[in-house]
Coordinates of N, CA and C in Angstrom, one line a residue:
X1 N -28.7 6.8 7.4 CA -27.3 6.4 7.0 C -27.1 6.3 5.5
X2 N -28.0 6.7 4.6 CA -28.0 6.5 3.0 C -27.9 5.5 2.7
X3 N -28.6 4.4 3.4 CA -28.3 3.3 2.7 C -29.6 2.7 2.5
X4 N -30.1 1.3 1.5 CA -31.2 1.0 1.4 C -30.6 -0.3 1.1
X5 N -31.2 -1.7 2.0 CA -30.8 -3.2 1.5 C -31.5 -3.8 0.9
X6 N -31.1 -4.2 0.0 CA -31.7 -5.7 -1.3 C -32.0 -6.4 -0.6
X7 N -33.6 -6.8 -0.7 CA -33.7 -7.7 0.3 C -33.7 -9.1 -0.9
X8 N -32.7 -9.7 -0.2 CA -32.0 -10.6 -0.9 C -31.8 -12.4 0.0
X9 N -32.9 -13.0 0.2 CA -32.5 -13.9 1.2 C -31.3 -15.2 1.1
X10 N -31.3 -15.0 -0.2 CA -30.3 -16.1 0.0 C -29.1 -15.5 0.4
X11 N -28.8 -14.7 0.7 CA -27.7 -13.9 1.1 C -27.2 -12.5 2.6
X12 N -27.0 -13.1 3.4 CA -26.9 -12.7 4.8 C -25.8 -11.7 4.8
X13 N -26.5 -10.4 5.5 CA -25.6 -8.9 5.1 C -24.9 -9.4 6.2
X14 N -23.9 -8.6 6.1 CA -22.1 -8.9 7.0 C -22.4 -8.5 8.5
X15 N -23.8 -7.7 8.8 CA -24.4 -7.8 10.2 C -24.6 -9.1 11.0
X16 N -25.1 -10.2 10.1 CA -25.8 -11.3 10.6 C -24.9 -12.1 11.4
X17 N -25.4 -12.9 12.0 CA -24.0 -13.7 12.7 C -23.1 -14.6 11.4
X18 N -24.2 -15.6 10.7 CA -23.3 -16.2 9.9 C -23.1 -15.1 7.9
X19 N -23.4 -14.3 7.8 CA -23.0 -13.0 7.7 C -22.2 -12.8 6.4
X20 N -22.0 -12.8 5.4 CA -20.7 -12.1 4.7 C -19.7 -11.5 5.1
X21 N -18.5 -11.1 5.6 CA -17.6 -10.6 6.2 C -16.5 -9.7 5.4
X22 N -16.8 -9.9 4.0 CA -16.2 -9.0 3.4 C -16.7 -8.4 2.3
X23 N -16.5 -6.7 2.3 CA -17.5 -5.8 1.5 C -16.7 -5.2 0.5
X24 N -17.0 -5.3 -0.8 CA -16.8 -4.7 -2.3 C -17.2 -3.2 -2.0
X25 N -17.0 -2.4 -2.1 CA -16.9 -1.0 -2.3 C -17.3 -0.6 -3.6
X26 N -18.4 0.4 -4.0 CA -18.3 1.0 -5.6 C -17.8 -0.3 -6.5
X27 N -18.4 -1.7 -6.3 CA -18.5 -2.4 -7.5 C -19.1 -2.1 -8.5
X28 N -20.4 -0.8 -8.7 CA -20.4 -0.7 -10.1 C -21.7 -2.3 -10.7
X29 N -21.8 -1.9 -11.9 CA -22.7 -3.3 -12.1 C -21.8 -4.5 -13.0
X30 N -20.3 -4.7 -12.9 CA -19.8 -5.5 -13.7 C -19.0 -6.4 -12.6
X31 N -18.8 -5.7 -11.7 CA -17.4 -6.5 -10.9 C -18.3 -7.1 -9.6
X32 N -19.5 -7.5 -9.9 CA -19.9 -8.5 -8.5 C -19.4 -9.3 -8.5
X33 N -18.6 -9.8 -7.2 CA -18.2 -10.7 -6.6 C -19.4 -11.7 -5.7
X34 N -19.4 -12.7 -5.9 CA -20.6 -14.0 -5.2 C -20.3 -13.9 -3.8
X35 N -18.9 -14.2 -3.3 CA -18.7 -14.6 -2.0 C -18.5 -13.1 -1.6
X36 N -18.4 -11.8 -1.9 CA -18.6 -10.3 -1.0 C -19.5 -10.0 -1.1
X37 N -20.1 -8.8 0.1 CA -20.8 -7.8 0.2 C -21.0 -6.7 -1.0
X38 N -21.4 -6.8 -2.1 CA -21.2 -5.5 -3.0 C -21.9 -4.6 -3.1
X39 N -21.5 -3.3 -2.3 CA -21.8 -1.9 -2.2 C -21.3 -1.0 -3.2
X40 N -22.5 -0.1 -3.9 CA -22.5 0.8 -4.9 C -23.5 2.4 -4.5
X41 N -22.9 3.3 -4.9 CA -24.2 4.3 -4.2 C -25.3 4.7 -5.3
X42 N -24.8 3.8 -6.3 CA -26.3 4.0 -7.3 C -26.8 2.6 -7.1
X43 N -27.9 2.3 -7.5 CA -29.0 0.8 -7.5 C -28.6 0.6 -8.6
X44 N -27.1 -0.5 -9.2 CA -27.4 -1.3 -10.1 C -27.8 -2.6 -9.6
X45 N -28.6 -3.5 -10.7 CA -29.1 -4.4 -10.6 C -27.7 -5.4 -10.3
X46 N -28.3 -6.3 -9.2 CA -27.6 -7.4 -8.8 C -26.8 -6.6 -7.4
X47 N -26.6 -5.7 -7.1 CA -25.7 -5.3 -6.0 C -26.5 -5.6 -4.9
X48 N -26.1 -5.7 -3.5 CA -26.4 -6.1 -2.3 C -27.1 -5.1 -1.4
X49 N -26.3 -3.8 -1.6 CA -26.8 -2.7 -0.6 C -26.7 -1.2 -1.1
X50 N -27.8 -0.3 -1.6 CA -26.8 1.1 -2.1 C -26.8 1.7 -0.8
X51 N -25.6 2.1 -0.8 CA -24.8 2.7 0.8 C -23.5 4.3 0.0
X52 N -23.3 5.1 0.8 CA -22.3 6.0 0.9 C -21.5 5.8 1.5
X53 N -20.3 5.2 1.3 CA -19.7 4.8 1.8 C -18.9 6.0 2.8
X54 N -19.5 7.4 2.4 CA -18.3 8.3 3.4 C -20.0 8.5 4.3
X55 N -20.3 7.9 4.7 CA -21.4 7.8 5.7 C -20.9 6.9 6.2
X56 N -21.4 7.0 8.2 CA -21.5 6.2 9.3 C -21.7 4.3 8.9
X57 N -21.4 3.9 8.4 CA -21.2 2.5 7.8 C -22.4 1.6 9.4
X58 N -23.0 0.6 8.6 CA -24.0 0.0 9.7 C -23.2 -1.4 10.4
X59 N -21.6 -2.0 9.7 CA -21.5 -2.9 9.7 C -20.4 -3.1 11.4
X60 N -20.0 -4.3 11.5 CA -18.9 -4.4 12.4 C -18.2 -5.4 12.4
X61 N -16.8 -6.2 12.5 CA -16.6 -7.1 12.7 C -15.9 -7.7 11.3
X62 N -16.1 -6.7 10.1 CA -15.7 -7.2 8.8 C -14.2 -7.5 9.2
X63 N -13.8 -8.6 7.8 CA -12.7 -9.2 7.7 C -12.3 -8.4 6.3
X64 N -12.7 -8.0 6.0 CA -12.0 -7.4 4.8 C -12.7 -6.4 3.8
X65 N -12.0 -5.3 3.4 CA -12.9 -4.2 2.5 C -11.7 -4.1 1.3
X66 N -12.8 -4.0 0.0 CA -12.0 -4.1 -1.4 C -12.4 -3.1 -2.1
X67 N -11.8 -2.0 -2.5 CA -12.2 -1.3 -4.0 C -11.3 -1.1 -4.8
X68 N -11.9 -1.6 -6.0 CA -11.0 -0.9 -7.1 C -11.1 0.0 -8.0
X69 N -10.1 1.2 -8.2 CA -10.5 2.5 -9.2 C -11.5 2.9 -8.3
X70 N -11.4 3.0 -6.9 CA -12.7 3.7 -6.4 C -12.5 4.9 -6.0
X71 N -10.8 5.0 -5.5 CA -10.6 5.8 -3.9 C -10.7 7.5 -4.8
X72 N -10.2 6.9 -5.7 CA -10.1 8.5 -7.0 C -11.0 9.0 -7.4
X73 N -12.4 8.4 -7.0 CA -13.7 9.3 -7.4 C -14.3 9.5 -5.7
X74 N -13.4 10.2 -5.2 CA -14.2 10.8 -3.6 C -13.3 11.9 -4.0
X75 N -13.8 12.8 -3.4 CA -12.8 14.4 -2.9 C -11.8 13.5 -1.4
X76 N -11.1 14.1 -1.6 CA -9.9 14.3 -0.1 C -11.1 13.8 1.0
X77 N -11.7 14.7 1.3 CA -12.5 15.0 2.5 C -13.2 13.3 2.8
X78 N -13.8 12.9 1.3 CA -14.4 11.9 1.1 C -14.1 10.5 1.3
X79 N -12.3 10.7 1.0 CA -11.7 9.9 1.0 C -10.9 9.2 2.4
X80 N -11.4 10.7 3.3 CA -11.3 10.5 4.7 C -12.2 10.1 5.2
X81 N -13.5 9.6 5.6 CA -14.2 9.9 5.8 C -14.4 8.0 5.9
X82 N -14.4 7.6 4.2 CA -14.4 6.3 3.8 C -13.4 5.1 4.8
X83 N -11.8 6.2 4.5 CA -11.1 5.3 4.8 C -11.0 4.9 6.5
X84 N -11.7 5.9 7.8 CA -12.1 6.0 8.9 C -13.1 5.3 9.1
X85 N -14.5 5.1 8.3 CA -15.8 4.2 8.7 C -15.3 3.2 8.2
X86 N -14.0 2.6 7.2 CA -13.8 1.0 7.1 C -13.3 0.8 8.6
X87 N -12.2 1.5 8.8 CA -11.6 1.4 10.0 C -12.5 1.0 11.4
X88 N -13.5 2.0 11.4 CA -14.4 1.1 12.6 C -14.9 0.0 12.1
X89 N -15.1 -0.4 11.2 CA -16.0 -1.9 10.7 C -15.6 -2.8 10.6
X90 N -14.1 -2.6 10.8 CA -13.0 -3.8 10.5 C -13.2 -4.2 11.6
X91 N -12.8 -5.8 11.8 CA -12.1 -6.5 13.4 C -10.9 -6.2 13.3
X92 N -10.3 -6.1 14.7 CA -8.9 -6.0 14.7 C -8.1 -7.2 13.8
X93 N -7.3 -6.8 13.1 CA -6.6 -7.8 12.2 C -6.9 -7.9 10.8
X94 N -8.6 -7.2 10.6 CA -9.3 -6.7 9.4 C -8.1 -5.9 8.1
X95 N -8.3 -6.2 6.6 CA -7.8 -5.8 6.0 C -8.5 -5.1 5.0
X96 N -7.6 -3.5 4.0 CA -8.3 -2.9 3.2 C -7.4 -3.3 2.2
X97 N -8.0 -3.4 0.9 CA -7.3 -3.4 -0.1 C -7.8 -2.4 -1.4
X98 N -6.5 -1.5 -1.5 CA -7.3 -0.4 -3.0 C -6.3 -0.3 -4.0
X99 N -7.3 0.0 -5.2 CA -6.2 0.1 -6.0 C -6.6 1.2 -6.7
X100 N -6.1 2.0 -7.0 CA -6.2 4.0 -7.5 C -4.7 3.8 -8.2
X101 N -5.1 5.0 -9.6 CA -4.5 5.3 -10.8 C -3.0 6.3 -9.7
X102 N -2.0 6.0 -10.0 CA -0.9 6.2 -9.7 C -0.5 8.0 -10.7
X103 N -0.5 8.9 -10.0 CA -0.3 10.1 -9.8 C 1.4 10.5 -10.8
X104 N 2.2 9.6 -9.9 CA 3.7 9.3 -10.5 C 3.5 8.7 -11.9
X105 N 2.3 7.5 -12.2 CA 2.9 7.1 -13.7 C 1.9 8.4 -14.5
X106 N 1.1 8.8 -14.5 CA 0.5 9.6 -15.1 C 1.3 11.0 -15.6
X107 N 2.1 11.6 -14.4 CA 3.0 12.9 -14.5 C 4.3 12.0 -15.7
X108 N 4.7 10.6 -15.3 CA 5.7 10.6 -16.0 C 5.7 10.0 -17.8
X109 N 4.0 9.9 -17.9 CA 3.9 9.1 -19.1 C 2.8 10.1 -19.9
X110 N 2.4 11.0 -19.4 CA 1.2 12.0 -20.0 C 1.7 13.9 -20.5
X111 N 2.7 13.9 -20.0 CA 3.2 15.0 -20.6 C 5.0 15.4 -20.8
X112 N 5.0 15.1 -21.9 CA 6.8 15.3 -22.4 C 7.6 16.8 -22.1
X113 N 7.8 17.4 -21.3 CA 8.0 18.7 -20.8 C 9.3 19.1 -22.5
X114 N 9.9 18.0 -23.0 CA 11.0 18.2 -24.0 C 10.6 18.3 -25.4
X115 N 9.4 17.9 -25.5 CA 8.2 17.4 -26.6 C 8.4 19.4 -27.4
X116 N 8.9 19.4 -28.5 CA 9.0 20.7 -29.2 C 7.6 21.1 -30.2
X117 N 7.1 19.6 -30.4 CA 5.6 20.4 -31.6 C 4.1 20.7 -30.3
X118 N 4.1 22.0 -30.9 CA 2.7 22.6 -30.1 C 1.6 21.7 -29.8
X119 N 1.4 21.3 -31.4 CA -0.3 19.8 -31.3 C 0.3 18.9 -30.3
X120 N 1.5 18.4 -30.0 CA 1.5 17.1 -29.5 C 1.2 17.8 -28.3
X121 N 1.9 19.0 -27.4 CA 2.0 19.4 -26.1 C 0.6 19.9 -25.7
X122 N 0.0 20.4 -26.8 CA -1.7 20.7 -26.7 C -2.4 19.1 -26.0
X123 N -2.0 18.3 -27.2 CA -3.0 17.2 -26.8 C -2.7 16.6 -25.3
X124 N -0.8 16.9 -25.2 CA -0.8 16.0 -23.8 C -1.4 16.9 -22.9
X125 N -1.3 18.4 -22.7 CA -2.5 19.3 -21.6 C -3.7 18.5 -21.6
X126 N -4.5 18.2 -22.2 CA -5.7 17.7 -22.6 C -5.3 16.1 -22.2
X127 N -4.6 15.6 -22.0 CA -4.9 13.9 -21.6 C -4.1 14.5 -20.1
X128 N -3.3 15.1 -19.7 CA -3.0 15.3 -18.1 C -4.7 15.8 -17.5
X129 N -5.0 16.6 -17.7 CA -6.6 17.2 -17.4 C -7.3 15.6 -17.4
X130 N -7.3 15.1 -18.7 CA -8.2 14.0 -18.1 C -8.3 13.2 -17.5
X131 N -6.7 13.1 -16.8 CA -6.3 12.0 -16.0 C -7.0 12.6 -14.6
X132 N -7.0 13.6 -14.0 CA -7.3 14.1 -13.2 C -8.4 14.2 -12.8
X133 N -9.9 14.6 -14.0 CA -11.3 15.5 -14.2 C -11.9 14.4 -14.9
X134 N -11.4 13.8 -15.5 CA -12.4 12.3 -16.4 C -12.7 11.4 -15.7
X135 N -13.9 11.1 -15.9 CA -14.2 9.3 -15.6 C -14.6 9.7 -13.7
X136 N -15.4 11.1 -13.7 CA -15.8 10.9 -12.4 C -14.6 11.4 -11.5
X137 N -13.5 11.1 -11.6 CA -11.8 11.4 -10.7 C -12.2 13.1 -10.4
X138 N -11.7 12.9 -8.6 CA -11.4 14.0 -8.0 C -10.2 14.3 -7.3
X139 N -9.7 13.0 -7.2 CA -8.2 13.3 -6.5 C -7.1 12.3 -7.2
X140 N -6.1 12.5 -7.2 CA -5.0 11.4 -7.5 C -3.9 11.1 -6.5
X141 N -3.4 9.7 -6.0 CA -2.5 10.0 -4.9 C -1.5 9.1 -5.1
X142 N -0.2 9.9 -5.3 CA 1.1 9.1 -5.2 C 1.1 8.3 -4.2
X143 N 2.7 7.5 -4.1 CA 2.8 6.2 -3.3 C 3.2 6.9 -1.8
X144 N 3.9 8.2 -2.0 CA 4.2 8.4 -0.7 C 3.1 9.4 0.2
X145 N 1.9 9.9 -0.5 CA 0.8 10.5 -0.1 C 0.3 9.1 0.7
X146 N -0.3 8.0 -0.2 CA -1.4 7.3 0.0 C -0.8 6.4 1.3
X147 N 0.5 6.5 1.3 CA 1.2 5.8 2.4 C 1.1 6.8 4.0
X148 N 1.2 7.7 4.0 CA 1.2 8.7 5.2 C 0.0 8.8 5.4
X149 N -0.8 9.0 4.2 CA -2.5 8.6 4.3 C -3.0 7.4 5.0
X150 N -2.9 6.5 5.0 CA -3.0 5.3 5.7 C -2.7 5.3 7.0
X151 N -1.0 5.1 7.3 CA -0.5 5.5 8.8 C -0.9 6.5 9.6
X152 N -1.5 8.1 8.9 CA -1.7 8.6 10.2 C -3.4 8.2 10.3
X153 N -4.0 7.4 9.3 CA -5.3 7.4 9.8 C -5.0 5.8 10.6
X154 N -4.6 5.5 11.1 CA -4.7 4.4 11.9 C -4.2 3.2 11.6
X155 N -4.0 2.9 10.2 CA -3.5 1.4 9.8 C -1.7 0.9 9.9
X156 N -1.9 0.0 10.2 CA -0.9 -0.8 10.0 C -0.2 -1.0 9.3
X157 N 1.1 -2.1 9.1 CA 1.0 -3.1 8.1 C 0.8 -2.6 6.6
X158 N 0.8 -1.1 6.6 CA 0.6 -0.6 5.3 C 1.7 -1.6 3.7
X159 N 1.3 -2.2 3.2 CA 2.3 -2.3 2.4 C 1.4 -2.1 0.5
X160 N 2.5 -2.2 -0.5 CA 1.8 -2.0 -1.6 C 2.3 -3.2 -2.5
X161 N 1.4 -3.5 -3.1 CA 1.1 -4.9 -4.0 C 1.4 -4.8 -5.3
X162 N 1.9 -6.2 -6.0 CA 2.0 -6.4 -7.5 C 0.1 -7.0 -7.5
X163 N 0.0 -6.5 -8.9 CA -1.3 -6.7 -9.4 C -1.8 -8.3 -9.8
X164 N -2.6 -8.6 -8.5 CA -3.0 -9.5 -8.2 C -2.8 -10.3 -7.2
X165 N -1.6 -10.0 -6.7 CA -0.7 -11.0 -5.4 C -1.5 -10.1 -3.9
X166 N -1.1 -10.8 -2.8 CA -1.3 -10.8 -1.7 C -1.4 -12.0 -1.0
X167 N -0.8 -11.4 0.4 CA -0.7 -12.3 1.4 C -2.2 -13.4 2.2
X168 N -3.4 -12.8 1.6 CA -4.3 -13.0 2.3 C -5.0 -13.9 0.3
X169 N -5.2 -14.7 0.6 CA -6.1 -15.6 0.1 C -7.0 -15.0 -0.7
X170 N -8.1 -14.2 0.0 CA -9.3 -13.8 -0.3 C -8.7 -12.5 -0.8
X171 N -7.6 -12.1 -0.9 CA -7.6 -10.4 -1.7 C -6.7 -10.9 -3.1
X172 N -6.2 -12.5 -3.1 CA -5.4 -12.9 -4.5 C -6.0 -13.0 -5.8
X173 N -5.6 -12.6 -6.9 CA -6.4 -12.6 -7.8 C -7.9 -11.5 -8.1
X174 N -7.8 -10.6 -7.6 CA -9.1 -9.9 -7.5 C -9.3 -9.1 -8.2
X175 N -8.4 -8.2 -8.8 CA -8.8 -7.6 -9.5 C -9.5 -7.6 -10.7
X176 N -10.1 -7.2 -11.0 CA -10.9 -7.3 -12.5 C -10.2 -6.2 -13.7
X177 N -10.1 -4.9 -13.4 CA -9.5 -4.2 -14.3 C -8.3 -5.0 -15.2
X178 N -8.3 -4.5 -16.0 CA -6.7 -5.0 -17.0 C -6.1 -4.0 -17.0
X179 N -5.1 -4.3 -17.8 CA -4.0 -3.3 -18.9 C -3.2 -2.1 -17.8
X180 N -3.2 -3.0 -16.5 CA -1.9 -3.3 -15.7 C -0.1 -3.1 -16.5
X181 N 0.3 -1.6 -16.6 CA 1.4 -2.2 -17.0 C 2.4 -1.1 -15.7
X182 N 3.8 -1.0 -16.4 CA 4.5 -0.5 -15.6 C 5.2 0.2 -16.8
X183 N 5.3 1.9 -16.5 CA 6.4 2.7 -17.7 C 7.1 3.6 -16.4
X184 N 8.0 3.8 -17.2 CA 9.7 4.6 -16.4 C 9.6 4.1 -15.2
X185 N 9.3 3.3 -14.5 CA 9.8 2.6 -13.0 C 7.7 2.9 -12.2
X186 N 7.1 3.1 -13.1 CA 5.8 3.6 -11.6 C 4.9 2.3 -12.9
X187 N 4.3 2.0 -11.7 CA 3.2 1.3 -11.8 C 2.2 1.8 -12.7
X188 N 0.9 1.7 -13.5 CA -0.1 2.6 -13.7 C -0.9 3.1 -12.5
X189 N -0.9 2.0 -11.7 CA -2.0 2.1 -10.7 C -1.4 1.4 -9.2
X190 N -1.8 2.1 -8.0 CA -0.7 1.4 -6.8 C -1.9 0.8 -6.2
X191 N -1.6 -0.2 -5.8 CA -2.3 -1.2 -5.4 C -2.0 -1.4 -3.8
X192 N -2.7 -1.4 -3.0 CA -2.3 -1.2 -1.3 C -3.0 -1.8 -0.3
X193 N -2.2 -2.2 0.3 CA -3.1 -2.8 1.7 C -2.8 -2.2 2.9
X194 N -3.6 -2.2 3.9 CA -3.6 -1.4 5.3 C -4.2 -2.9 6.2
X195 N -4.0 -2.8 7.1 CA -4.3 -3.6 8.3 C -4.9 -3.1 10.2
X196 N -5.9 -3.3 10.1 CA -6.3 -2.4 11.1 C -5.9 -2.9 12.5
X197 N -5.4 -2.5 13.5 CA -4.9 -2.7 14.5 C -5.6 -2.4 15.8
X198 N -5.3 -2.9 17.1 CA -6.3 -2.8 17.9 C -6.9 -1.5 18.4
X199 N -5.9 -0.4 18.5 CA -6.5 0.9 18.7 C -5.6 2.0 17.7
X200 N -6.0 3.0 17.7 CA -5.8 4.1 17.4 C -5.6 6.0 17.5
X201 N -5.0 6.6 18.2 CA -5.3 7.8 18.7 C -6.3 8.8 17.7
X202 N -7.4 9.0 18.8 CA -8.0 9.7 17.7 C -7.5 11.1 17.6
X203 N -6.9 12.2 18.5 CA -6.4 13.1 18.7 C -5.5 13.0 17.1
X204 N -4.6 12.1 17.6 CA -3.8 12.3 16.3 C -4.5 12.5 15.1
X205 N -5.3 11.4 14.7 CA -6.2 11.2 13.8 C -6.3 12.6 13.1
X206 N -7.2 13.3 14.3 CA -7.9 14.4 14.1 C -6.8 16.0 13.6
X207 N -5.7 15.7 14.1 CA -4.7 16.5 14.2 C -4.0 16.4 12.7
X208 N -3.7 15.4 12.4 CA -3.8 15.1 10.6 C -4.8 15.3 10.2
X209 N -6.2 15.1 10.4 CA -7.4 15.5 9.2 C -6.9 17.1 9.5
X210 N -6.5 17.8 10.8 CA -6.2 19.4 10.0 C -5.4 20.2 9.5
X211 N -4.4 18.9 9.5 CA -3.2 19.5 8.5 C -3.8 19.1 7.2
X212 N -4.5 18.1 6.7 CA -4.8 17.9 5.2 C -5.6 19.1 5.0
X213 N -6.4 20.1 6.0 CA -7.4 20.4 5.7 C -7.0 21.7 5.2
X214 N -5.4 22.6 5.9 CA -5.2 23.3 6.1 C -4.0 23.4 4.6
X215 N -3.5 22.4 4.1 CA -2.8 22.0 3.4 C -3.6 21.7 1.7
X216 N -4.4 21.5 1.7 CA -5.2 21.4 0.7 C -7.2 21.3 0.7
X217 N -7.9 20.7 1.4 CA -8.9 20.7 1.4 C -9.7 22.2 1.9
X218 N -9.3 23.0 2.1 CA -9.4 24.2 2.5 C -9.5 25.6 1.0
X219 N -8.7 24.4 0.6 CA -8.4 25.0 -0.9 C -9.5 25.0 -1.6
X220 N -9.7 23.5 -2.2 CA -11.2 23.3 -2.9 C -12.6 23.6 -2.1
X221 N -12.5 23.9 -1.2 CA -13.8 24.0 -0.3 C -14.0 25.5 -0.7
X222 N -13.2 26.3 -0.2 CA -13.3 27.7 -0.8 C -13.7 28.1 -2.3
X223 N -13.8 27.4 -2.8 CA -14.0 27.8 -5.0 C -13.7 28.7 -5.2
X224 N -12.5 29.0 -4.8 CA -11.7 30.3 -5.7 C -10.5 30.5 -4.8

């Protein structure tokens, strides 16, 4: 399953009965959280478990899954794959919480289509590209992508969040990133929660992964 555990005793993986129950996603070596599970697929020091998270996940019963700036470094494919193995690992009532660079503020703050000097329209080509291909990023997803994304993969309760708020206690305040702002009406970054519910059609499921596949993943898979 790609995974290898820290053996770490003071600290009971989210399997155990008294357990950790909620898992950090691609924390990376700065954003460990004490009271979560924190999962990274490289071994930085201090993290709990290196795991792939678009792998068969070992866990069950979680109360809560968290990433931030993560969902934008998986391909499409990857990002299905992730948001399906939280889904079995949740308990019913289980919540995800992500936050990914917003597609809308980036189109409406990285390239001036009215902008008349060459250098400027040169450099904004070159920061749209980066928004996209930098920093690891393979996909970007507006609010009404990431929202049909959610519902037809099974969740609930989908709703999207000001930065830092939520209804759940344990998802208030969490974020670590800064420089959170809002230009022409979009967010930088959409911030979202899903809620997993007691069942789900897998047909359906499956019937959306082949419209995404047929619709775009089909595209990048082919290289050319």
């Amino acid at each position: 399953m790609n995974l290898s555990i820290k053996n770490n005793i003071s600290r009971n993986s989210p399997n155990h009965p008294n357990g950790i129950k909620k898992v950090q996603v691609g924390c990376g070596p700065h954003n460990i959280m004490a009271d979560w599970w924190n999962v990274d697929i490289r071994p930085f020091p201090g993290i709990d478990q290196v795991m792939d998270v678009t792998k068969p996940w070992p866990f069950n019963g979680l109360e809560y899954v968290y990433g931030e700036h993560f969902l934008e470094h998986l391909s499409l494919e990857g990002a299905i794959a992730f948001l399906n193995n939280v889904w079995k690992s949740l308990k019913p009532s289980g919540v995800i919480r992500l936050s990914t660079p917003s597609l809308e503020w980036v189109i409406s703050t990285h390239f001036n289509l009215s902008e008349t000097n060459p250098q400027k329209r040169i450099d904004s080509t070159f920061s749209m590209n980066r928004a996209f291909h930098g920093w690891g990023h393979q996909f970007l997803y507006s609010k009404d992508f990431l929202q049909s994304l959610l519902n037809n993969l099974g969740w609930e309760k989908v709703v999207f969040c000001e930065y830092g708020k939520s209804e759940h206690l344990s998802l208030k305040g969490i974020e670590r990133h800064g420089n959170y702002r809002i230009d022409n009406g979009y967010p930088n970054v959409w911030i979202v929660e899903g809620t997993r519910g007691d069942g789900r059609s897998e047909s359906s499921v499956l019937s959306y992964q082949k419209l995404l596949d047929k619709s775009y993943v089909s595209y990048v898979r082919s290289g050319h």
